[in-house]
Short mmCIF file of C-alpha atoms in Angstrom, two decimals:
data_model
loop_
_atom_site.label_atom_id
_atom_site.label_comp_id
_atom_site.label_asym_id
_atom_site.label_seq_id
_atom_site.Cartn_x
_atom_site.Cartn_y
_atom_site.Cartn_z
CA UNK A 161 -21.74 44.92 -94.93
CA UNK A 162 -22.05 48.49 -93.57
CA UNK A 163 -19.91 48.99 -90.39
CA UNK A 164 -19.83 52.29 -88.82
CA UNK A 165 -16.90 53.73 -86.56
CA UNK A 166 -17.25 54.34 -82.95
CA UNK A 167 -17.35 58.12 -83.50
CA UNK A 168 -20.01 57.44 -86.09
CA UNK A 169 -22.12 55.65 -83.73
CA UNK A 170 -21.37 58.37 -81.60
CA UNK A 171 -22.48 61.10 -84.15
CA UNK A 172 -25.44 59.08 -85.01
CA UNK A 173 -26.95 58.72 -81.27
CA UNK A 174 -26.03 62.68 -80.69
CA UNK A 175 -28.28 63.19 -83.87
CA UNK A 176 -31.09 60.62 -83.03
CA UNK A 177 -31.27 62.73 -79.10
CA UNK A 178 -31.71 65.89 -81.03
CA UNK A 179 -34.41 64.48 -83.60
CA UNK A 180 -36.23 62.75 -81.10
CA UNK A 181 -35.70 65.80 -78.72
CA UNK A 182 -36.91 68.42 -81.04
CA UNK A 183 -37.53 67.78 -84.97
CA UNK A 184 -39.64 64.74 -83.93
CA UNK A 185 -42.19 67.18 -81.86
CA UNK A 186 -42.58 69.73 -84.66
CA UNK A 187 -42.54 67.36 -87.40
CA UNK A 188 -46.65 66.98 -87.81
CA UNK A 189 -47.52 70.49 -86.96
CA UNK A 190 -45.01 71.60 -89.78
CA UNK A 191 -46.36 69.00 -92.18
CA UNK A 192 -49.51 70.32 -91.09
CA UNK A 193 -49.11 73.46 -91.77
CA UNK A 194 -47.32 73.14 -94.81
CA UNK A 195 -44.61 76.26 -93.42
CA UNK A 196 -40.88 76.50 -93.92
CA UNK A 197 -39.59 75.15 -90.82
CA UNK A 198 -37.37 77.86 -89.89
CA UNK A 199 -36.58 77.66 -86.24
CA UNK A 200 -35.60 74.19 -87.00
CA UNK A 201 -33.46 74.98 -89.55
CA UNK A 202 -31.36 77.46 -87.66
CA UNK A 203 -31.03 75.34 -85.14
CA UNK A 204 -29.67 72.51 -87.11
CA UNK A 205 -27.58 75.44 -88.12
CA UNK A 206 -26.28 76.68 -85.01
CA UNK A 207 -25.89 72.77 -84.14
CA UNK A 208 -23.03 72.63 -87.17
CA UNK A 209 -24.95 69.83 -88.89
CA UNK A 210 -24.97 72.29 -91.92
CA UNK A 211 -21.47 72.30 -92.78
CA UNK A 212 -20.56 68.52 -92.01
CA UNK A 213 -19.08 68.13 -95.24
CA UNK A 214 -17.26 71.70 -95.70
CA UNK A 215 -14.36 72.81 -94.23
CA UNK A 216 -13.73 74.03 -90.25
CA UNK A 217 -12.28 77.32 -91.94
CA UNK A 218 -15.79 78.10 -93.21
CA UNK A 219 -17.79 77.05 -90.15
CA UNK A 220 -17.98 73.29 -91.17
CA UNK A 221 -16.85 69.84 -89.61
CA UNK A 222 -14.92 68.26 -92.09
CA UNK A 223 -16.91 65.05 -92.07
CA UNK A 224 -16.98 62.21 -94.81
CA UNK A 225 -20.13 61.04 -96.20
CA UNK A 226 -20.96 58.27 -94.71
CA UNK A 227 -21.36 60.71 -91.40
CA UNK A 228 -23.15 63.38 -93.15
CA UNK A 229 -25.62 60.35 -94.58
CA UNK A 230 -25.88 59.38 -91.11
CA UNK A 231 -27.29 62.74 -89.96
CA UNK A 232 -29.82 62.85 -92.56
CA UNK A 233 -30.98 59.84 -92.00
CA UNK A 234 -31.31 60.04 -88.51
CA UNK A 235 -32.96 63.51 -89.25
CA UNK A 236 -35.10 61.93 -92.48
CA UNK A 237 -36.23 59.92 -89.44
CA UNK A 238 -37.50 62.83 -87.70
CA UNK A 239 -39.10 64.70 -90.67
CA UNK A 240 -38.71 64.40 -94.15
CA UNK A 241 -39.45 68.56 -95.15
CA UNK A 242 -36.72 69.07 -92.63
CA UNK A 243 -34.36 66.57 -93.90
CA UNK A 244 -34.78 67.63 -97.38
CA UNK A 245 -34.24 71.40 -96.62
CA UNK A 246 -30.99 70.69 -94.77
CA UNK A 247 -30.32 68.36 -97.63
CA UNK A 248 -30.44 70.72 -100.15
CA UNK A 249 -28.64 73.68 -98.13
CA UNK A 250 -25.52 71.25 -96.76
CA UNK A 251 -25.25 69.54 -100.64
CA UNK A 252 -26.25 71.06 -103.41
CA UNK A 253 -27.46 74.79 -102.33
CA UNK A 254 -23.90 75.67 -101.12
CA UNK A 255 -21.77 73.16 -103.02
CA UNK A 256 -20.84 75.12 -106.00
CA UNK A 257 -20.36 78.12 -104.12
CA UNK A 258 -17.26 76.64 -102.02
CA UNK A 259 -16.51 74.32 -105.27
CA UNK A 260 -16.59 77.69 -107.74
CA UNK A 261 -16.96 80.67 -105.74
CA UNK A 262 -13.72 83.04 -104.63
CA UNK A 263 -12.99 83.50 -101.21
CA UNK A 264 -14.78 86.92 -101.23
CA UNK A 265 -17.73 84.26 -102.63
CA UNK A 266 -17.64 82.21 -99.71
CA UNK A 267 -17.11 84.23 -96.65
CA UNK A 268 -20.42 86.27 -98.00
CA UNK A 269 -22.49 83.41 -98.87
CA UNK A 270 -21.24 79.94 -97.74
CA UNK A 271 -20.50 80.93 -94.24
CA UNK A 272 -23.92 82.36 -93.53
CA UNK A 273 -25.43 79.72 -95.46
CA UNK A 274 -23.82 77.43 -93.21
CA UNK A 275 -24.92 78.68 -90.05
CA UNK A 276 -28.34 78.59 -91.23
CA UNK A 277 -28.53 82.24 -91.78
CA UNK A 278 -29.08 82.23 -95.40
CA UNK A 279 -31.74 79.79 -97.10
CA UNK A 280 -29.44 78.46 -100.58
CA UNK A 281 -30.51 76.03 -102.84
CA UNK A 282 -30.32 74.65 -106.54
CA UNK A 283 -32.16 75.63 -109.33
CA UNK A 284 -31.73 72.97 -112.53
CA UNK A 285 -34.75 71.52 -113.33
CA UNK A 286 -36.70 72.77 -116.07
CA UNK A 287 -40.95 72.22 -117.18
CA UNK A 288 -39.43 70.81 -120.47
CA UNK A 289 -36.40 69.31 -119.71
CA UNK A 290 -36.25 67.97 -116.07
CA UNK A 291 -33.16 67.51 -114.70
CA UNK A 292 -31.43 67.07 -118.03
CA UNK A 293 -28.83 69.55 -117.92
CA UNK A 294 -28.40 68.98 -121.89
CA UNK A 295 -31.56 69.79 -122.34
CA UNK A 296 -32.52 73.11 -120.48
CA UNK A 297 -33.41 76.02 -122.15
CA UNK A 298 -32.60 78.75 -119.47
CA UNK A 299 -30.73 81.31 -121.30
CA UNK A 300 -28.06 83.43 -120.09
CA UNK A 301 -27.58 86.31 -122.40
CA UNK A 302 -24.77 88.28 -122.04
CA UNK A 303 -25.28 92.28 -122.22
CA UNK A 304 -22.07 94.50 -121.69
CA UNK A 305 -20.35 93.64 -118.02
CA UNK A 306 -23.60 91.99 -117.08
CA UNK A 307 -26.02 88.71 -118.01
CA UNK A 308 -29.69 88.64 -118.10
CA UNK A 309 -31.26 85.43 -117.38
CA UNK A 310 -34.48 84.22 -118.89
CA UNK A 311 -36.37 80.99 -118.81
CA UNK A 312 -38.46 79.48 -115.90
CA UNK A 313 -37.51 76.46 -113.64
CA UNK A 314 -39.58 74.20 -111.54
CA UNK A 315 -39.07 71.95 -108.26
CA UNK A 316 -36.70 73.65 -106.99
CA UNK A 317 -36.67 73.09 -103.07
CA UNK A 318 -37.15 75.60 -100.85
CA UNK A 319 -37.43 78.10 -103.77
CA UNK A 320 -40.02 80.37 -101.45
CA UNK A 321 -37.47 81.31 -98.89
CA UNK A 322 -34.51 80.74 -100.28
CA UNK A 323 -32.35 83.73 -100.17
CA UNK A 324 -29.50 82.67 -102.81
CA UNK A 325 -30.21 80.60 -106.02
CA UNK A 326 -27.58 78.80 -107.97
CA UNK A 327 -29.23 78.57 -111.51
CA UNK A 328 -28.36 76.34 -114.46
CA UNK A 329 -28.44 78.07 -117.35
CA UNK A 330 -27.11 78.10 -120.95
CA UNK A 331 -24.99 80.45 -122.71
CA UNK A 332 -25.24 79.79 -125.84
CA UNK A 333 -27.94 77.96 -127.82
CA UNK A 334 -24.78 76.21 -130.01
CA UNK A 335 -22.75 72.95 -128.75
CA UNK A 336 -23.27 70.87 -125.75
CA UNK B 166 -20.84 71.04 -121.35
CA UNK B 167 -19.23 73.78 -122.44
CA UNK B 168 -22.41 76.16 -123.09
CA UNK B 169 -23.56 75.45 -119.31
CA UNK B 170 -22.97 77.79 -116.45
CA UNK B 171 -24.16 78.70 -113.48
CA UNK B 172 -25.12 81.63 -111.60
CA UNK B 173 -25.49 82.38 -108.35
CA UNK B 174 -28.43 84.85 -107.62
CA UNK B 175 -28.88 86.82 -104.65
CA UNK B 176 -32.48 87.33 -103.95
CA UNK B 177 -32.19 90.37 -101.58
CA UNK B 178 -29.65 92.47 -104.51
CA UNK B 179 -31.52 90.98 -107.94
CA UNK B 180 -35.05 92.38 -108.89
CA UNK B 181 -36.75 89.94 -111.88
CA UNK B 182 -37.17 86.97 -110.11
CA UNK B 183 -41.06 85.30 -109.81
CA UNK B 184 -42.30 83.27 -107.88
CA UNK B 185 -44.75 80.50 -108.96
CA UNK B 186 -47.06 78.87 -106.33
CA UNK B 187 -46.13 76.31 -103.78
CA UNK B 188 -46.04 73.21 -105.15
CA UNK B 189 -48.26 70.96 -102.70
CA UNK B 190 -45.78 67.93 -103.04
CA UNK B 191 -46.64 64.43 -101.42
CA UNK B 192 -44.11 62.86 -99.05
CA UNK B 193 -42.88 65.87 -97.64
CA UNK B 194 -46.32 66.57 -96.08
CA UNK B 195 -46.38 63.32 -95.07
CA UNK B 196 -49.23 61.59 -96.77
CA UNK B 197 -50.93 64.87 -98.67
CA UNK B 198 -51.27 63.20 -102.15
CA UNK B 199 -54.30 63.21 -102.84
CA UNK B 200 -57.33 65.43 -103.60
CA UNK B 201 -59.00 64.84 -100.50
CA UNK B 202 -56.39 64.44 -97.77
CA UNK B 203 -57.53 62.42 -94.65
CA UNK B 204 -57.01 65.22 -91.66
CA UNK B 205 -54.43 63.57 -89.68
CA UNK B 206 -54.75 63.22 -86.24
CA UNK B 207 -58.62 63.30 -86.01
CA UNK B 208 -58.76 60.69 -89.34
CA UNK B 209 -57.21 58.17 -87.17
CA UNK B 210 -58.60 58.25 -84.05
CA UNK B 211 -62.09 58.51 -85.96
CA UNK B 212 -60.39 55.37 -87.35
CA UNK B 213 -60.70 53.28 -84.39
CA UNK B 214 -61.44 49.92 -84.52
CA UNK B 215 -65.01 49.01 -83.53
CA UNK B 216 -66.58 52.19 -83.75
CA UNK B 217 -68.81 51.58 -87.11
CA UNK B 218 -69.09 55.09 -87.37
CA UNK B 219 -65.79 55.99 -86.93
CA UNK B 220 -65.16 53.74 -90.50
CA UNK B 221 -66.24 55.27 -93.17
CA UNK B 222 -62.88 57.83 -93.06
CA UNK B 223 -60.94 55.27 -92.70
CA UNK B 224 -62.31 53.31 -95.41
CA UNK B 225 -61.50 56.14 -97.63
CA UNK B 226 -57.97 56.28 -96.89
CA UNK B 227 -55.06 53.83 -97.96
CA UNK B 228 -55.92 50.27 -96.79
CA UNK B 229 -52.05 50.12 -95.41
CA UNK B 230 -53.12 53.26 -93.62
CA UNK B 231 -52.30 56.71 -93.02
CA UNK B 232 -48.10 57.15 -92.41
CA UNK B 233 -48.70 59.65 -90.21
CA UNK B 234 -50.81 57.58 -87.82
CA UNK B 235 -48.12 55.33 -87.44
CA UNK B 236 -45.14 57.00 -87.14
CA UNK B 237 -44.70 56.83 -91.02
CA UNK B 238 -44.16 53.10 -91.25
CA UNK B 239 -46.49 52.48 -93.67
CA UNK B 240 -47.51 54.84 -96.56
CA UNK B 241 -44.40 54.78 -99.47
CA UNK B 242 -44.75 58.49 -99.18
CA UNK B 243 -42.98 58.23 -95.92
CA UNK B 244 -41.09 55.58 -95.94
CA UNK B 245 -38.08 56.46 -93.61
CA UNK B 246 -39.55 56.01 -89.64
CA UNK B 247 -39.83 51.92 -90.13
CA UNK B 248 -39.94 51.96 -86.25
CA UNK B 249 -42.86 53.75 -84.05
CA UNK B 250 -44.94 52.86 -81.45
CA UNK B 251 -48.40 51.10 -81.82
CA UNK B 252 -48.91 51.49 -85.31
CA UNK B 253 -52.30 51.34 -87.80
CA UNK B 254 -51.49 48.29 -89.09
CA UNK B 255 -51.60 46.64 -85.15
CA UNK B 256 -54.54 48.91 -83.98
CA UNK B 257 -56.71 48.93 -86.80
CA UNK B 258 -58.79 45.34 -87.48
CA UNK B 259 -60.00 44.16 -90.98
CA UNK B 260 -62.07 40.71 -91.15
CA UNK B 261 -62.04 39.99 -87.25
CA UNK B 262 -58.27 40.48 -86.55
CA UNK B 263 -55.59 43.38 -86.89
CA UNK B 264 -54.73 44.24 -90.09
CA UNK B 265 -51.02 43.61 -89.70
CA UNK B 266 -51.86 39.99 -89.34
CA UNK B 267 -53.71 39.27 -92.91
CA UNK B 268 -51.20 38.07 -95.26
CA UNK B 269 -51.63 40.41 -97.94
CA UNK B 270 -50.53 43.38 -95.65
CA UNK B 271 -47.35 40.74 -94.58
CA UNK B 272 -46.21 40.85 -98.44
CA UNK B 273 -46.69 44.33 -98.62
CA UNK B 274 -44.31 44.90 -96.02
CA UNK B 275 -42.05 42.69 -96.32
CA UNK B 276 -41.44 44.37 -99.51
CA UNK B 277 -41.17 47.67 -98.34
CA UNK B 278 -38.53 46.76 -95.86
CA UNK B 279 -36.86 44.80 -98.63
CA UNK B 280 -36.55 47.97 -100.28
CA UNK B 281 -35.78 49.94 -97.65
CA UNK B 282 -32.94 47.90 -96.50
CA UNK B 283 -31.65 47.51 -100.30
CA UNK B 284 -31.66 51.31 -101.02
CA UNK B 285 -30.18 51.54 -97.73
CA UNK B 286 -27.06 49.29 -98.46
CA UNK B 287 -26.63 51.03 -101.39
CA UNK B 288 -26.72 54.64 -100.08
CA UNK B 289 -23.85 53.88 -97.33
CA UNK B 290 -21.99 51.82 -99.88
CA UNK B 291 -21.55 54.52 -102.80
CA UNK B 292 -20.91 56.80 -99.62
CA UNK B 293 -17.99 54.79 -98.39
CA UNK B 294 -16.57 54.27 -101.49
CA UNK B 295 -16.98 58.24 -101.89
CA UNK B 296 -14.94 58.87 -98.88
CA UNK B 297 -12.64 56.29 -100.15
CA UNK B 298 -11.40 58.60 -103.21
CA UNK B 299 -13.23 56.74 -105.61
CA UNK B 300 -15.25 57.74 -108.39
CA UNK B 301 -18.93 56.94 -107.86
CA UNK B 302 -20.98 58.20 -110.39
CA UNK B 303 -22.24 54.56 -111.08
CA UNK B 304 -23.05 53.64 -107.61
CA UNK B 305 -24.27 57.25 -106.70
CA UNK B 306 -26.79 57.30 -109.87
CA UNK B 307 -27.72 53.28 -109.78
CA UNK B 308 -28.80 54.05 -105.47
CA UNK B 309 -31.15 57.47 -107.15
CA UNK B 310 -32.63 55.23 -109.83
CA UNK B 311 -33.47 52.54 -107.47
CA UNK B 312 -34.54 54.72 -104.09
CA UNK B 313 -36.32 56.47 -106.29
CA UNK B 314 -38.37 53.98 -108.16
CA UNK B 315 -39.32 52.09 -105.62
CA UNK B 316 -39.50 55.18 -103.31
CA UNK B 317 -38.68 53.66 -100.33
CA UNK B 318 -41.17 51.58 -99.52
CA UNK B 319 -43.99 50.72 -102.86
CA UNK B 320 -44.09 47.29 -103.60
CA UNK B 321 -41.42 45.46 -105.37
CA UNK B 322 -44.20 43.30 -106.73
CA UNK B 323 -46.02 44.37 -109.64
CA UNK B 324 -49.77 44.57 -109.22
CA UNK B 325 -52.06 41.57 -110.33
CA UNK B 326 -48.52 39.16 -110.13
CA UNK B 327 -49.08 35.99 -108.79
CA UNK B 328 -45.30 35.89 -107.29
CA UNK B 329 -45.92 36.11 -103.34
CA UNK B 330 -43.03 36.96 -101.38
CA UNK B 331 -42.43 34.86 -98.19
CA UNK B 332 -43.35 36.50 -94.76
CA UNK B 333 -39.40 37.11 -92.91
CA UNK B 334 -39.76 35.23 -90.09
CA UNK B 335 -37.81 38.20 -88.37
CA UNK B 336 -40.06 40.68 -89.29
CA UNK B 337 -42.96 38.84 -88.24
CA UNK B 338 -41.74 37.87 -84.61
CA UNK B 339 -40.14 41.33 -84.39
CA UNK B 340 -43.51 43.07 -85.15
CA UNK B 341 -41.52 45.46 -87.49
CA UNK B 342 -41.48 47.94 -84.94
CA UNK B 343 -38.10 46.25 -83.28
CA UNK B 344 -36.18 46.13 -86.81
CA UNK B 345 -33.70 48.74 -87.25
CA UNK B 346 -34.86 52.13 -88.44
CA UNK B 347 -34.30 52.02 -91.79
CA UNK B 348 -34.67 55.38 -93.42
CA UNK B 349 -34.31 56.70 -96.61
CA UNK B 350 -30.80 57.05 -98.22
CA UNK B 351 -29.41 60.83 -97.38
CA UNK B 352 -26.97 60.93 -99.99
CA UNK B 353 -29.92 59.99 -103.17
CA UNK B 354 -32.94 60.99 -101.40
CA UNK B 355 -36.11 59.16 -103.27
CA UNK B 356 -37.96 61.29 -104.80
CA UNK B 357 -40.62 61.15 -103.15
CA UNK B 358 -38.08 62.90 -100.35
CA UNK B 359 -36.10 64.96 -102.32
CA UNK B 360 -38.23 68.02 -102.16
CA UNK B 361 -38.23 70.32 -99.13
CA UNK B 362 -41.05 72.19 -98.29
CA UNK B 363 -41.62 74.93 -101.05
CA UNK B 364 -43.48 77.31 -99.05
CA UNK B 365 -43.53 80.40 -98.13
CA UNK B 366 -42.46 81.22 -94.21
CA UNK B 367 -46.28 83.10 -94.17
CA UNK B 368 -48.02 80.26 -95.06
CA UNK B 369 -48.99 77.62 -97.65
CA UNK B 370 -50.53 78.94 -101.58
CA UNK B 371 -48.31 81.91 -100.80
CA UNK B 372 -46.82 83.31 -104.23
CA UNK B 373 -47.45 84.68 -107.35
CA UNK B 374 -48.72 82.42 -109.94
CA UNK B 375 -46.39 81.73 -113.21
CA UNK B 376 -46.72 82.98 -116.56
CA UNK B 377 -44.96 81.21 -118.62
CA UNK B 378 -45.56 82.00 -121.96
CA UNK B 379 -48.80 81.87 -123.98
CA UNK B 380 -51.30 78.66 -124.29
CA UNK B 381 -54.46 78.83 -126.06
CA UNK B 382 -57.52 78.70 -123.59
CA UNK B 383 -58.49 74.92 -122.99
CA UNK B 384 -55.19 73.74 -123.00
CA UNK B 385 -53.12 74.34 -119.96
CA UNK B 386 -52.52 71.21 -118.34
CA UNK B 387 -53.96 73.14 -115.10
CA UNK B 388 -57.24 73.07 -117.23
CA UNK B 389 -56.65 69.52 -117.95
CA UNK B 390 -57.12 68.51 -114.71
CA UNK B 391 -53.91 66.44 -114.82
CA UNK B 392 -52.17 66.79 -111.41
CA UNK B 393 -48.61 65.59 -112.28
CA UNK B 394 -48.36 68.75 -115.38
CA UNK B 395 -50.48 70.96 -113.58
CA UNK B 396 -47.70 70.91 -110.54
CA UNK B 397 -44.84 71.52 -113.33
CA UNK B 398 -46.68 75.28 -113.62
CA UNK B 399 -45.88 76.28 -110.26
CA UNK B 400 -42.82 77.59 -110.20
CA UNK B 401 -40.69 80.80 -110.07
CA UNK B 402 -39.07 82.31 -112.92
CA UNK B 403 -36.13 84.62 -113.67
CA UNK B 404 -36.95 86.58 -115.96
CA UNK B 405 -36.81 89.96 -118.18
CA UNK B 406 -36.64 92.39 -115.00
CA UNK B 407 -32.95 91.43 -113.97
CA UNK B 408 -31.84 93.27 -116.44
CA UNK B 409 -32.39 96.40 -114.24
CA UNK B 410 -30.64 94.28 -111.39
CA UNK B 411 -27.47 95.80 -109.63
CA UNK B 412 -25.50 92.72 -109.81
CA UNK B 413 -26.50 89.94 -111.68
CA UNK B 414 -23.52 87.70 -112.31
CA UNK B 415 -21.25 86.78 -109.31
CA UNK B 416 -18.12 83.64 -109.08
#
């Protein structure tokens, strides 16, 4: 039995207004024309819906899950490539940076990232090893104060615009 | 994993990063999958019952119809706008009568909203739990596997079985159209949704096609003609340049 607070319904009619308002308009022509949809995407930025699950310190809203899964599928609704690019920027694109990252980390990259400013996203999946993180052969090889990466990864969403990449990669060919 | 890590790249300070080619992915175009994409729009009014020839496109296309005709209610590619207005399935006419009415079409969806509603359940569950302060690895990886699958929406009946499913008699006197908008799980997006749209802001087949590695000739799955492999080539790699990069390790 799913039951949703008040200020969840709330949330989730605010969201539908804006989907139906403006993602719902755009949604074929973007489809159509196969683009980045980056108007869209700043404004879901400048609308918060970015950073429901980070923080108010770093520009987020400090929502739980269930709210966040609310907006994207009320936004899913609207347009799947839109959905899916705020997917991966609010989850996985900026995760590890606030998870990992120093302060210095996230005031440069989450913050912007957050306000739709910067395009972020995840990079694990490999031609050979799909998303088996055991099994990726991206090698990080580590050269004085600095590491070179090699290797090649695939399906990574929004790869084309994205303007930070957090890679998977393995340091050494021994253990697991 | 001790021998993972991961590295955050900064694409406007690091040189030595390529770009494959867009991948065209289904789903996220809403219904591209195929090699000879119906044209939208035009494709379905072309479609219009009664018009013999206005048919033949729509004969070509998916017998449950194009999803973006309908306000994606139909097509398992996109699976997540149940509701809409005056859909395909209600316009178009098969046999004498509207397609939504011949039985076969009635399994179909029924199944589709089946799933839908399942993956649903399961998506809001492992998030409550989540916010709960449990651990849900389990229920997080068990709602991927299953969205997934079944994307959203493709039959939960294997082809050729005899097993019918009976027609809900609330999504028959509802029309479908009046259930709730089921959509697809945010938290495990299906596959089929869990790609954005890998293009470039100028435009689509923007990018710099992959070399990765040496094949011999007649051998790259490109050459192959098989669709699924052919898509794994387009991609972007990271590769021997970075080690001129200013910064290439940050966090």
């Amino acid at each position: 039995m799913i039951t949703f607070t008040p200020e969840q319904e709330q949330f989730r009619k605010a969201v539908a207004r804006f989907v139906d308002a403006e993602v719902v308009p755009a949604a074929e022509a973007i489809d159509e024309r196969a683009e980045f949809p980056t108007k869209l995407f700043k404004r879901i930025g400048e609308l918060g819906y970015l950073g429901l699950r980070y923080p108010e310190a770093y520009g987020g809203a400090g929502a739980d899950m269930v709210t966040y899964c609310l907006f994207a599928e009320e936004l899913a609704r609207g347009s799947l490539s839109v959905a899916a690019a705020a997917a991966m920027q609010s989850l996985m694109g900026t995760h590890f940076v606030y998870k990992h990252g120093s302060e210095d980390l996230r005031r440069r990259y989450l913050v912007p990232a957050l306000r739709g400013d910067l395009i972020a996203t995840f990079a694990l999946t490999e031609p050979n090893a799909g998303s088996d993180v055991a099994a990726i052969t991206h090698a990080a090889e580590r050269r004085g104060d600095r590491y070179v990466l090699r290797g090649t990864k695939t399906w990574v969403t929004s790869a084309p615009v994205a303007d930070l990449l957090t890679v998977a990669a393995k340091t050494s060919t021994s253990g697991a | 994993m001790k021998n993972i890590a991961l590295f955050l790249l900064d694409r406007s300070t690091m040189r030595g990063i390529t770009l494959g080619k867009a991948i065209d992915k289904m789903s996220v175009r809403a219904s591209v999958h195929r090699r000879d994409p119906p044209r939208g729009r035009r494709g379905a009014r072309r479609a219009s019952p009664g018009r013999r020839d206005r048919r033949r496109r729509e004969d070509r296309r998916d017998p449950l119809g194009d999803p973006r005709d309908d306000g994606g209610d139909l097509g398992g590619a996109r699976p997540c706008g149940i509701r809409g207005g005056r859909p395909l399935r209600a316009r178009a006419r098969r046999l004498r009568k509207p397609i939504a009415e011949h039985q076969a079409i009635g399994f179909k969806l029924a199944d589709m909203l089946t799933s839908l509603h399942a993956a649903l359940l399961m998506t809001y569950q492992a998030a409550a739990r989540l916010d709960a302060g449990r651990v849900v690895t389990r229920e997080a990886a068990m709602t991927k596997l299953f969205a997934s699958r079944r994307r959203c929406g493709s039959p939960t009946r294997r082809p050729g079985s005899s097993r019918r499913t009976a027609w809900p008699t609330s999504i028959r006197s509802s029309g479908i159209s009046g259930t709730r908008d089921s959509s697809c799980p945010a938290a495990a997006p299906p596959r089929s949704c869990a790609s954005s749209s890998s293009r470039s802001r100028l435009g689509p087949r923007r990018g710099v096609r992959l070399t990765a590695g040496r094949r011999s000739r007649g051998t790259r799955p490109e050459e192959r003609g098989d669709a699924s492999t052919r898509a794994l080539l387009e991609e972007f790699k990271v590769g021997e340049q970075l080690v001129t990069g200013r910064r290439t390790v940050e966090g």
